[in-house]
Short mmCIF file of C-alpha atoms in Angstrom, two decimals:
data_model
loop_
_atom_site.label_atom_id
_atom_site.label_comp_id
_atom_site.label_asym_id
_atom_site.label_seq_id
_atom_site.Cartn_x
_atom_site.Cartn_y
_atom_site.Cartn_z
CA MET A 28 5.43 -6.14 27.44
CA ASN A 29 5.54 -2.40 28.76
CA ALA A 30 8.20 -0.92 26.16
CA ARG A 31 11.06 1.23 27.50
CA LEU A 32 11.56 3.58 24.37
CA THR A 33 14.48 5.37 25.21
CA GLY A 34 16.89 4.64 22.74
CA SER A 35 14.98 5.29 20.52
CA GLU A 36 14.09 8.64 21.68
CA GLU A 37 17.88 8.96 21.98
CA TYR A 38 18.43 8.69 18.73
CA MET A 39 15.73 10.94 17.18
CA ARG A 40 17.20 13.72 19.15
CA ARG A 41 20.53 12.90 17.37
CA ALA A 42 18.70 12.74 14.29
CA ARG A 43 16.67 15.66 14.04
CA ARG A 44 19.93 17.84 14.32
CA THR A 45 20.95 16.78 10.81
CA VAL A 46 17.95 14.81 9.25
CA PRO A 47 14.77 16.94 8.76
CA ARG A 48 12.24 15.19 10.97
CA GLY A 49 15.01 13.17 11.85
CA VAL A 50 12.65 10.24 9.05
CA ASN A 51 13.87 9.69 5.73
CA SER A 52 10.18 9.05 4.69
CA ALA A 53 8.36 11.78 6.32
CA ARG A 54 5.25 9.32 7.04
CA ARG A 55 7.71 7.40 9.94
CA ALA A 56 7.52 10.53 12.15
CA ALA A 57 3.85 10.50 12.50
CA LEU A 58 4.57 7.20 15.07
CA ARG A 59 3.51 7.63 18.94
CA PRO A 60 5.38 8.36 21.61
CA THR A 61 8.13 8.18 19.42
CA PRO A 62 9.59 6.75 15.98
CA LEU A 63 11.11 3.47 16.62
CA VAL A 64 14.35 2.46 15.54
CA PHE A 65 15.25 -0.77 14.63
CA THR A 66 18.38 -3.16 15.27
CA GLY A 67 16.89 -6.45 13.60
CA ALA A 68 14.67 -8.61 12.27
CA SER A 69 13.24 -11.99 11.16
CA GLY A 70 10.02 -13.75 10.93
CA SER A 71 6.87 -11.84 11.95
CA ARG A 72 9.28 -10.37 15.27
CA MET A 73 11.09 -6.73 14.96
CA THR A 74 14.20 -5.76 17.62
CA ASP A 75 14.63 -2.17 18.83
CA VAL A 76 17.19 -0.48 19.78
CA ASP A 77 16.43 -0.91 23.33
CA GLY A 78 15.87 -4.79 23.44
CA ASN A 79 12.17 -4.89 22.58
CA GLU A 80 10.53 -7.29 20.45
CA TYR A 81 7.64 -6.45 18.63
CA ILE A 82 5.01 -8.44 16.36
CA ASP A 83 5.03 -6.67 13.05
CA TYR A 84 2.51 -5.61 11.60
CA VAL A 85 4.10 -2.35 9.30
CA GLY A 86 5.57 -5.36 7.23
CA ALA A 87 8.04 -2.27 5.77
CA TYR A 88 4.96 -0.37 4.46
CA GLY A 89 3.87 -3.91 3.20
CA PRO A 90 6.60 -5.32 1.32
CA MET A 91 7.10 -7.73 3.98
CA LEU A 92 4.75 -10.01 2.17
CA LEU A 93 6.85 -13.22 2.99
CA GLY A 94 7.76 -11.70 6.52
CA HIS A 95 11.39 -10.91 7.65
CA GLN A 96 14.62 -12.40 6.50
CA ARG A 97 12.61 -15.23 4.16
CA PRO A 98 15.20 -17.46 3.85
CA GLU A 99 14.71 -18.47 0.22
CA VAL A 100 15.06 -15.47 -0.37
CA MET A 101 18.00 -14.43 1.98
CA ASP A 102 20.47 -17.30 0.40
CA ALA A 103 19.48 -16.25 -3.52
CA VAL A 104 20.56 -12.69 -2.53
CA ARG A 105 24.37 -13.62 -0.91
CA ALA A 106 24.62 -15.75 -3.60
CA GLN A 107 24.25 -12.93 -6.21
CA LEU A 108 26.19 -10.02 -3.76
CA ALA A 109 29.20 -12.97 -4.22
CA ALA A 110 28.80 -12.27 -8.18
CA GLY A 111 27.76 -8.87 -7.89
CA VAL A 112 25.26 -5.90 -7.69
CA LEU A 113 25.27 -3.38 -10.29
CA TYR A 114 26.68 -4.75 -13.85
CA GLY A 115 25.57 -1.09 -15.64
CA GLY A 116 24.66 -4.40 -18.45
CA GLN A 117 21.83 -6.70 -18.47
CA HIS A 118 22.27 -10.23 -16.74
CA ALA A 119 19.83 -13.40 -16.96
CA ALA A 120 17.54 -12.92 -13.96
CA GLU A 121 16.14 -9.97 -15.57
CA ALA A 122 14.72 -11.74 -18.34
CA GLU A 123 13.39 -14.62 -16.09
CA LEU A 124 11.65 -11.85 -13.57
CA ALA A 125 9.76 -10.67 -16.60
CA GLU A 126 8.68 -14.19 -17.54
CA ARG A 127 7.46 -14.41 -14.12
CA ILE A 128 5.42 -11.45 -14.10
CA VAL A 129 4.24 -12.34 -17.55
CA ARG A 130 2.98 -16.00 -16.20
CA MET A 131 1.56 -14.22 -12.71
CA VAL A 132 -0.56 -11.39 -13.53
CA PRO A 133 -3.46 -11.16 -16.32
CA SER A 134 -2.39 -7.66 -17.44
CA ALA A 135 1.20 -8.51 -18.53
CA GLU A 136 2.97 -9.26 -21.80
CA GLN A 137 5.97 -7.14 -22.02
CA VAL A 138 7.76 -5.54 -18.28
CA LEU A 139 10.18 -2.74 -17.40
CA LEU A 140 11.34 -2.15 -14.66
CA ASN A 141 11.78 0.88 -11.64
CA VAL A 142 13.28 0.72 -8.25
CA THR A 143 10.13 2.60 -6.61
CA GLY A 144 6.38 2.27 -6.85
CA THR A 145 6.32 5.97 -7.37
CA GLU A 146 8.93 6.39 -10.44
CA ALA A 147 6.79 3.20 -11.96
CA VAL A 148 4.01 5.31 -11.46
CA GLN A 149 5.62 8.28 -13.45
CA ALA A 150 6.68 5.82 -15.96
CA THR A 151 3.24 4.21 -16.89
CA VAL A 152 2.18 8.20 -17.77
CA ARG A 153 4.64 8.50 -19.96
CA ILE A 154 4.23 5.13 -22.01
CA ALA A 155 0.05 6.43 -22.10
CA ARG A 156 1.24 9.25 -23.28
CA ALA A 157 2.98 8.04 -25.62
CA ALA A 158 0.93 5.49 -26.83
CA THR A 159 -2.56 7.61 -26.98
CA GLY A 160 -0.75 11.27 -28.08
CA ARG A 161 -2.99 12.21 -25.42
CA ARG A 162 -1.73 14.19 -22.21
CA LYS A 163 -4.37 14.69 -19.78
CA VAL A 164 -5.03 11.66 -16.59
CA VAL A 165 -7.57 11.03 -14.81
CA LYS A 166 -7.26 9.89 -10.90
CA PHE A 167 -9.51 9.68 -8.17
CA GLU A 168 -10.10 11.27 -4.51
CA GLY A 169 -8.15 9.53 -2.36
CA HIS A 170 -6.55 7.42 -4.45
CA TYR A 171 -2.28 7.60 -3.65
CA HIS A 172 0.30 7.17 -6.40
CA GLY A 173 3.57 8.43 -5.14
CA TRP A 174 4.54 11.70 -4.28
CA ILE A 175 5.91 13.20 -7.38
CA ASP A 176 3.36 15.35 -9.71
CA PRO A 177 1.58 15.67 -10.65
CA MET A 178 -0.34 12.02 -9.38
CA THR A 179 0.21 13.18 -5.81
CA ALA A 180 -2.80 14.93 -6.22
CA ASN A 181 -6.01 14.27 -4.21
CA GLY A 182 -4.49 11.80 -2.64
CA PRO A 183 -5.59 10.27 0.89
CA GLY A 184 -6.85 12.96 3.62
CA SER A 185 -7.64 15.06 0.82
CA PRO A 186 -11.66 16.28 1.28
CA VAL A 187 -14.19 15.04 -0.64
CA GLY A 188 -15.37 17.55 -3.76
CA THR A 189 -18.91 18.23 -4.43
CA GLY A 190 -19.98 18.82 -8.09
CA ASP A 191 -19.66 17.42 -11.27
CA ALA A 192 -16.47 15.64 -12.09
CA PRO A 193 -13.46 17.02 -13.06
CA ARG A 194 -12.70 18.06 -8.97
CA THR A 195 -10.83 20.59 -7.96
CA VAL A 196 -7.22 19.71 -7.87
CA ILE A 197 -5.12 19.99 -4.34
CA ALA A 198 -1.96 19.24 -4.02
CA ALA A 199 -0.51 17.28 -1.30
CA ASP A 200 2.53 19.45 -0.29
CA HIS A 201 3.17 21.81 -3.13
CA ASP A 202 0.72 23.94 -5.68
CA VAL A 203 2.69 22.99 -9.46
CA VAL A 204 0.31 19.88 -10.44
CA GLY A 205 -1.23 21.87 -13.08
CA PRO A 206 -3.86 21.15 -15.61
CA GLU A 207 -3.46 17.76 -17.07
CA VAL A 208 -5.00 15.66 -14.37
CA LEU A 209 -8.89 15.42 -13.66
CA VAL A 210 -9.84 14.14 -10.31
CA CYS A 211 -12.98 11.98 -10.42
CA PRO A 212 -15.01 10.46 -7.23
CA TRP A 213 -14.19 6.60 -7.11
CA ASP A 214 -16.64 3.91 -7.42
CA ASP A 215 -19.36 6.33 -9.48
CA ALA A 216 -19.43 5.20 -12.67
CA GLU A 217 -21.94 7.69 -14.18
CA ALA A 218 -19.24 10.15 -12.78
CA LEU A 219 -16.59 9.09 -14.81
CA ALA A 220 -18.58 8.70 -17.67
CA GLY A 221 -19.52 12.34 -17.61
CA LEU A 222 -15.91 13.35 -17.40
CA LEU A 223 -14.85 10.79 -20.41
CA ASP A 224 -17.86 12.71 -22.37
CA ARG A 225 -16.52 15.60 -21.76
CA HIS A 226 -12.73 15.31 -21.94
CA GLY A 227 -12.41 11.70 -23.12
CA SER A 228 -10.53 12.78 -26.60
CA GLU A 229 -7.39 14.77 -24.46
CA VAL A 230 -7.11 11.50 -21.83
CA ALA A 231 -4.34 9.11 -21.77
CA ALA A 232 -4.85 7.21 -18.73
CA VAL A 233 -7.63 6.33 -16.04
CA VAL A 234 -5.50 5.51 -13.01
CA MET A 235 -6.83 3.69 -10.24
CA GLU A 236 -6.10 1.63 -6.81
CA ALA A 237 -8.36 -1.60 -8.25
CA VAL A 238 -8.51 -2.09 -4.29
CA ALA A 239 -8.21 1.44 -2.69
CA VAL A 240 -6.28 0.77 0.06
CA ASP A 241 -4.46 3.36 0.95
CA SER A 242 -7.82 4.95 0.92
CA GLY A 243 -9.02 3.38 3.57
CA ASN A 244 -9.13 -0.71 2.15
CA LEU A 245 -12.40 -0.36 -0.52
CA TRP A 246 -13.89 -2.82 -2.58
CA ALA A 247 -15.54 -1.42 -5.85
CA GLY A 248 -19.10 -1.76 -6.12
CA PRO A 249 -20.51 -4.51 -8.36
CA GLY A 250 -19.78 -4.20 -12.22
CA TYR A 251 -17.90 -1.13 -11.51
CA LEU A 252 -14.65 -2.13 -12.40
CA ALA A 253 -16.30 -3.95 -15.94
CA GLN A 254 -17.90 -0.80 -16.52
CA VAL A 255 -14.44 1.90 -16.23
CA ARG A 256 -12.75 -1.07 -17.92
CA ARG A 257 -15.87 0.00 -20.95
CA LEU A 258 -16.01 3.67 -20.57
CA CYS A 259 -11.91 2.86 -21.51
CA ASP A 260 -12.38 1.26 -24.39
CA GLN A 261 -15.48 3.59 -25.32
CA HIS A 262 -13.21 6.70 -25.59
CA GLY A 263 -9.23 4.94 -26.21
CA CYS A 264 -7.98 5.54 -23.35
CA LEU A 265 -6.08 3.52 -21.24
CA LEU A 266 -6.97 1.90 -18.20
CA VAL A 267 -3.95 1.72 -15.29
CA PHE A 268 -4.15 -0.22 -12.10
CA ASP A 269 -1.50 1.04 -9.42
CA GLU A 270 -1.08 -2.38 -7.65
CA VAL A 271 2.19 -1.25 -5.78
CA ILE A 272 0.05 -2.70 -2.68
CA THR A 273 -2.14 -5.22 -3.73
CA GLY A 274 0.10 -6.87 -6.57
CA PHE A 275 1.09 -10.62 -5.67
CA ARG A 276 -0.63 -9.67 -2.02
CA LEU A 277 -4.31 -9.91 -3.06
CA ALA A 278 -3.30 -12.93 -5.01
CA PRO A 279 -0.56 -14.36 -7.36
CA GLY A 280 -2.18 -11.93 -10.40
CA GLY A 281 -2.94 -8.91 -7.86
CA ALA A 282 -6.40 -7.23 -7.55
CA GLN A 283 -7.22 -7.91 -11.10
CA GLN A 284 -7.08 -11.39 -10.62
CA ARG A 285 -9.79 -11.33 -7.89
CA THR A 286 -11.82 -8.86 -9.49
CA GLY A 287 -11.81 -10.44 -12.95
CA VAL A 288 -10.95 -6.69 -14.52
CA THR A 289 -7.36 -6.64 -16.67
CA PRO A 290 -6.02 -3.12 -17.64
CA ASP A 291 -3.86 -2.18 -20.05
CA LEU A 292 -0.81 -1.55 -17.98
CA THR A 293 0.39 -2.04 -14.14
CA VAL A 294 2.06 -0.86 -11.93
CA LEU A 295 4.08 -3.11 -9.04
CA ALA A 296 5.88 -2.58 -6.30
CA LYS A 297 6.21 -3.54 -2.68
CA ALA A 298 5.35 -7.40 -2.20
CA LEU A 299 7.50 -7.80 -5.54
CA ALA A 300 11.06 -8.42 -3.37
CA SER A 301 10.75 -9.26 0.43
CA GLY A 302 11.53 -6.22 0.82
CA PHE A 303 14.92 -5.32 -1.80
CA PRO A 304 14.06 -2.29 -3.61
CA ILE A 305 12.03 -2.83 -6.94
CA SER A 306 9.00 -2.12 -8.63
CA ALA A 307 8.04 -2.97 -12.39
CA VAL A 308 5.76 -1.54 -15.48
CA ALA A 309 3.76 -4.62 -17.10
CA GLY A 310 1.02 -4.52 -19.67
CA ARG A 311 -0.02 -4.93 -23.03
CA ALA A 312 2.50 -5.56 -25.72
CA ASP A 313 1.12 -3.55 -28.61
CA VAL A 314 1.56 -0.37 -25.53
CA MET A 315 4.78 -1.13 -24.10
CA SER A 316 6.42 -1.32 -27.69
CA VAL A 317 6.39 2.56 -27.38
CA ALA A 318 9.26 1.93 -25.24
CA ARG A 319 11.46 0.80 -27.84
CA ASP A 320 11.47 4.24 -29.84
CA ARG A 321 9.48 6.33 -28.55
CA VAL A 322 9.93 6.67 -24.45
CA GLY A 323 13.58 6.54 -22.55
CA HIS A 324 12.62 4.46 -19.77
CA ALA A 325 15.86 4.75 -18.07
CA GLY A 326 17.38 4.52 -14.22
CA THR A 327 20.98 3.72 -13.37
CA TYR A 328 19.41 1.18 -10.88
CA ASN A 329 16.57 -0.62 -13.25
CA GLY A 330 17.14 -3.96 -13.37
CA ASN A 331 19.86 -4.14 -10.83
CA ALA A 332 21.24 -7.50 -9.66
CA VAL A 333 20.48 -8.27 -5.95
CA SER A 334 17.18 -6.60 -6.24
CA VAL A 335 16.13 -9.15 -9.39
CA VAL A 336 17.34 -12.22 -7.39
CA ALA A 337 15.42 -11.52 -4.67
CA ALA A 338 12.23 -10.37 -7.37
CA ASN A 339 12.30 -13.99 -8.44
CA ALA A 340 12.93 -15.61 -4.78
CA THR A 341 9.82 -14.35 -3.62
CA LEU A 342 7.86 -14.51 -7.06
CA ASP A 343 8.91 -18.09 -6.52
CA VAL A 344 7.42 -18.86 -3.60
CA LEU A 345 4.67 -17.09 -3.85
CA GLU A 346 3.71 -19.00 -7.09
CA THR A 347 4.57 -22.41 -6.04
CA ARG A 348 3.18 -22.27 -2.85
CA ALA A 349 0.04 -19.92 -3.97
CA ASP A 350 -2.69 -22.88 -3.28
CA THR A 351 -1.46 -22.83 0.47
CA LEU A 352 -0.23 -19.62 1.15
CA TYR A 353 -3.34 -17.35 -0.05
CA PRO A 354 -5.81 -19.26 1.85
CA ARG A 355 -3.93 -18.79 5.05
CA LEU A 356 -2.74 -15.49 4.92
CA GLU A 357 -6.48 -14.95 4.31
CA ARG A 358 -7.53 -17.31 7.31
CA LEU A 359 -5.09 -15.29 9.43
CA ALA A 360 -6.34 -11.84 8.40
CA GLY A 361 -9.87 -12.15 8.79
CA GLY A 362 -9.31 -14.49 12.72
CA LEU A 363 -7.68 -10.98 13.32
CA ALA A 364 -9.98 -8.71 11.93
CA ASP A 365 -12.72 -10.70 13.02
CA GLY A 366 -11.25 -10.67 16.22
CA ILE A 367 -10.26 -7.02 16.38
CA GLU A 368 -13.99 -6.39 15.54
CA ASP A 369 -15.47 -8.74 18.54
CA LEU A 370 -13.13 -7.08 21.25
CA ALA A 371 -14.38 -3.69 19.98
CA GLU A 372 -18.04 -4.75 20.42
CA ARG A 373 -17.39 -5.61 23.59
CA HIS A 374 -15.35 -2.76 25.08
CA GLY A 375 -18.08 -0.49 23.25
CA ALA A 376 -15.33 0.91 21.22
CA PRO A 377 -16.87 2.57 17.22
CA LEU A 378 -13.83 -0.08 15.74
CA GLN A 379 -14.19 -1.55 12.25
CA ALA A 380 -11.74 -3.94 10.53
CA LEU A 381 -12.04 -3.68 6.89
CA ARG A 382 -10.13 -6.54 5.24
CA ALA A 383 -8.25 -6.96 1.42
CA GLY A 384 -6.83 -9.96 1.46
CA SER A 385 -3.99 -10.10 4.43
CA VAL A 386 -4.16 -5.87 4.59
CA ILE A 387 -6.32 -4.48 7.56
CA ARG A 388 -7.18 -1.10 7.98
CA LEU A 389 -9.11 -0.25 11.34
CA HIS A 390 -11.56 2.93 11.12
CA TRP A 391 -12.35 4.50 14.36
CA GLY A 392 -15.94 6.10 14.73
CA ALA A 393 -16.78 5.98 10.61
CA PRO A 394 -20.24 4.83 9.79
CA ARG A 395 -20.81 1.62 9.65
CA PRO A 396 -20.14 0.04 7.81
CA VAL A 397 -17.72 1.72 5.48
CA ARG A 398 -18.23 2.08 1.91
CA SER A 399 -16.70 4.50 1.11
CA TYR A 400 -14.22 7.60 0.83
CA ALA A 401 -16.24 10.29 2.41
CA ASP A 402 -16.96 7.48 5.48
CA VAL A 403 -13.33 7.14 5.80
CA LEU A 404 -12.80 10.85 6.02
CA ALA A 405 -15.62 10.78 8.71
CA ALA A 406 -13.64 8.72 10.95
CA GLN A 407 -11.53 10.27 14.38
CA PRO A 408 -8.04 9.87 13.58
CA ARG A 409 -7.30 10.70 17.42
CA PRO A 410 -8.41 7.89 19.06
CA LEU A 411 -6.85 5.67 16.09
CA GLY A 412 -3.77 7.00 17.71
CA ASP A 413 -3.96 6.41 21.14
CA LEU A 414 -4.72 2.83 20.27
CA ALA A 415 -1.74 2.46 18.30
CA GLU A 416 0.26 3.73 20.75
CA ALA A 417 -1.06 1.26 23.74
CA LEU A 418 -0.11 -1.51 21.01
CA VAL A 419 3.18 -0.10 20.61
CA ARG A 420 3.58 -0.26 24.65
CA ARG A 421 1.85 -3.77 24.88
CA GLY A 422 4.59 -5.39 22.00
CA LEU A 423 3.18 -4.57 18.22
CA HIS A 424 4.36 -2.52 15.78
CA VAL A 425 1.59 -0.59 13.90
CA ARG A 426 1.00 2.39 12.22
CA GLU A 427 -0.90 5.25 13.32
CA THR A 428 -3.21 5.51 10.95
CA GLY A 429 -4.89 1.72 11.27
CA LEU A 430 -3.55 0.19 8.43
CA TRP A 431 -2.02 -3.41 9.25
CA TYR A 432 -0.53 -6.01 6.83
CA VAL A 433 -0.13 -9.93 7.82
CA SER A 434 2.63 -11.63 6.67
CA ALA A 435 3.48 -15.54 5.57
CA ALA A 436 5.21 -15.01 8.85
CA HIS A 437 2.63 -14.35 11.33
CA THR A 438 1.46 -17.51 13.03
CA ASP A 439 -1.63 -18.29 15.32
CA ALA A 440 0.06 -17.83 18.18
CA ASP A 441 1.02 -14.12 16.93
CA VAL A 442 -2.77 -13.61 16.20
CA GLU A 443 -3.56 -15.30 19.82
CA THR A 444 -1.10 -12.57 21.36
CA THR A 445 -1.90 -9.54 19.32
CA LEU A 446 -5.17 -10.28 20.24
CA THR A 447 -4.65 -10.35 23.96
CA ALA A 448 -3.09 -6.52 23.34
CA VAL A 449 -6.18 -5.36 21.80
CA ASP A 450 -7.92 -6.22 24.25
CA GLN A 451 -5.83 -4.48 27.13
CA ALA A 452 -5.19 -1.16 24.80
CA LEU A 453 -9.17 -0.53 23.95
CA ALA A 454 -9.68 -0.73 27.68
CA GLU A 455 -6.74 1.69 28.26
CA VAL A 456 -8.33 3.66 25.01
CA MET A 457 -11.46 3.51 26.34
CA GLY A 458 -11.51 4.10 29.83
CA PRO A 459 -11.19 7.80 29.52
CA ARG A 460 -13.39 8.32 27.02
CA ALA A 461 -16.05 5.97 28.96
CA ALA A 462 -15.69 8.27 32.12
CA SER A 463 -15.69 11.45 30.11
CA ALA A 464 -19.24 10.07 29.04
CA CYS A 465 -20.47 9.17 31.85
CA ALA A 466 -19.58 12.69 33.91
CA PRO A 467 -21.71 14.76 34.63
CA ALA A 468 -22.39 18.40 32.63
CA ARG A 469 -20.72 20.85 34.04
CA THR A 470 -22.85 24.22 34.48
#
C-alpha cells in the first residue's frame, strides 16, 4: 500500500490553529510524513481518516496488549456504561481488581489506583518518603518515569554522565527538578553502592525500570537487580520498579516475575486495562499502610467504574490464558525481530532488533551488540525515522523511535506482511545510502 495522507494533513493544519503542535501528547507530533488521524481500530488493524488500513505496532504506546476492541473487555465496559461511570464512592469491582493484582504481581500485598502512570510514580515517591522519613530519590540515566518533576530528570535521550554518581541532573523541559533527585548510571552496581555509601541515609527510594524499555530495551546484567535489592535493604531505602510498560506484558507478574527480584513498590499502568485510563501502585502492606493515615492518596477519577471493569476483564484474560497467550506473544515477537535482523543483513543495513518479551526496539548504527544506554545513544535516529516513514506508507503504524509493541491480536499472517513491508522499506532507505557510499569523492 502506498498510503495517501491528505485527510491527516488537512486535519493537522486545522488542529495546529487551536492545539499546540496539533497533538495532545508531544511525542505524536514527530511521525513522518505527518501525524496520522484515525477513525477506527479492531484487533491488530487501524484505519485512518483517508481510509488507509495499518497493521498496528504502536499499540497506543503500549496499552493494547490484547489488541484493539478485545471482545471480553468491550462487553464488560458496555455493561458498566449502562450502570454508571463515576460514583464518587466505591464499587465492588475495585476490591476485585486489587485482589487480582495481589494474586498476579509478586510485590503486591495492597493496591491503590490512579489514572496515569505519571501520577502513580508520584504516588510511590510520596509513599516512600512517608514510610522512610527521608526525602531523596535515586533514578537512573535514560529511564522514563513520566513527565512530572522531579522524576522527569535525565530521561531517554539525555546524555550519559561521567565521573562518580550522582550525576548532573538534567531536566527534560525546565530546570525546576531541585536537589532531591540523585542520578546514577544503570546496570552498574559499583556506582550505586558508592552513591548510597555517601547518601544512603537520605534516600527514600531507588526507582528504576526493571527492564529499561524506554532507554533501549535493555536487560540488566546477571546479578545486578539482586545486588540493587541488597543495597536497598542495607541502606534502609525502598526499591521501586516502574513497570508501567513491563507490567503484565513480559509475564502475568511483569518484569519482577521474569527476573526473580521483588521490589517494595511497583507502578503498573499501560497493559492493565486495554486502553482505558488506569494505573496502580502496589506494594508491601507495611509500606502501603502509610496511605491509611499519613498520605492523602486522592483523585476524582481514581477507581472510575469503566476503567476498573476493563482492567478486571483484561487481567482475567491474561491470568486464565497465560499458558498459551504469553508463549504465543514470545513466538510472534521473536519471529518478527529475527526476521527484521535477517532482512537488515541482506540489505546491508546496520539495524538491530532488541526484544523484551513482546516489545521490540530497533537501533540503527549502534555498536553491536547493544548492551548499554551509551550504545543506544550512539545510534543514528535519522535513518530510523526514514525507515518508519517508508513503513507508514506501506501500511504499518510504527513509531520513528523504533519501539514496536506486538499484541495478542497479531497473527502469523501479520508478521509475514510486515516483513514484506520491511524488506521493501529497507530497499528504499538503503538505496540512496548505498549510492552515496559508492559515489566518488569530490575534488
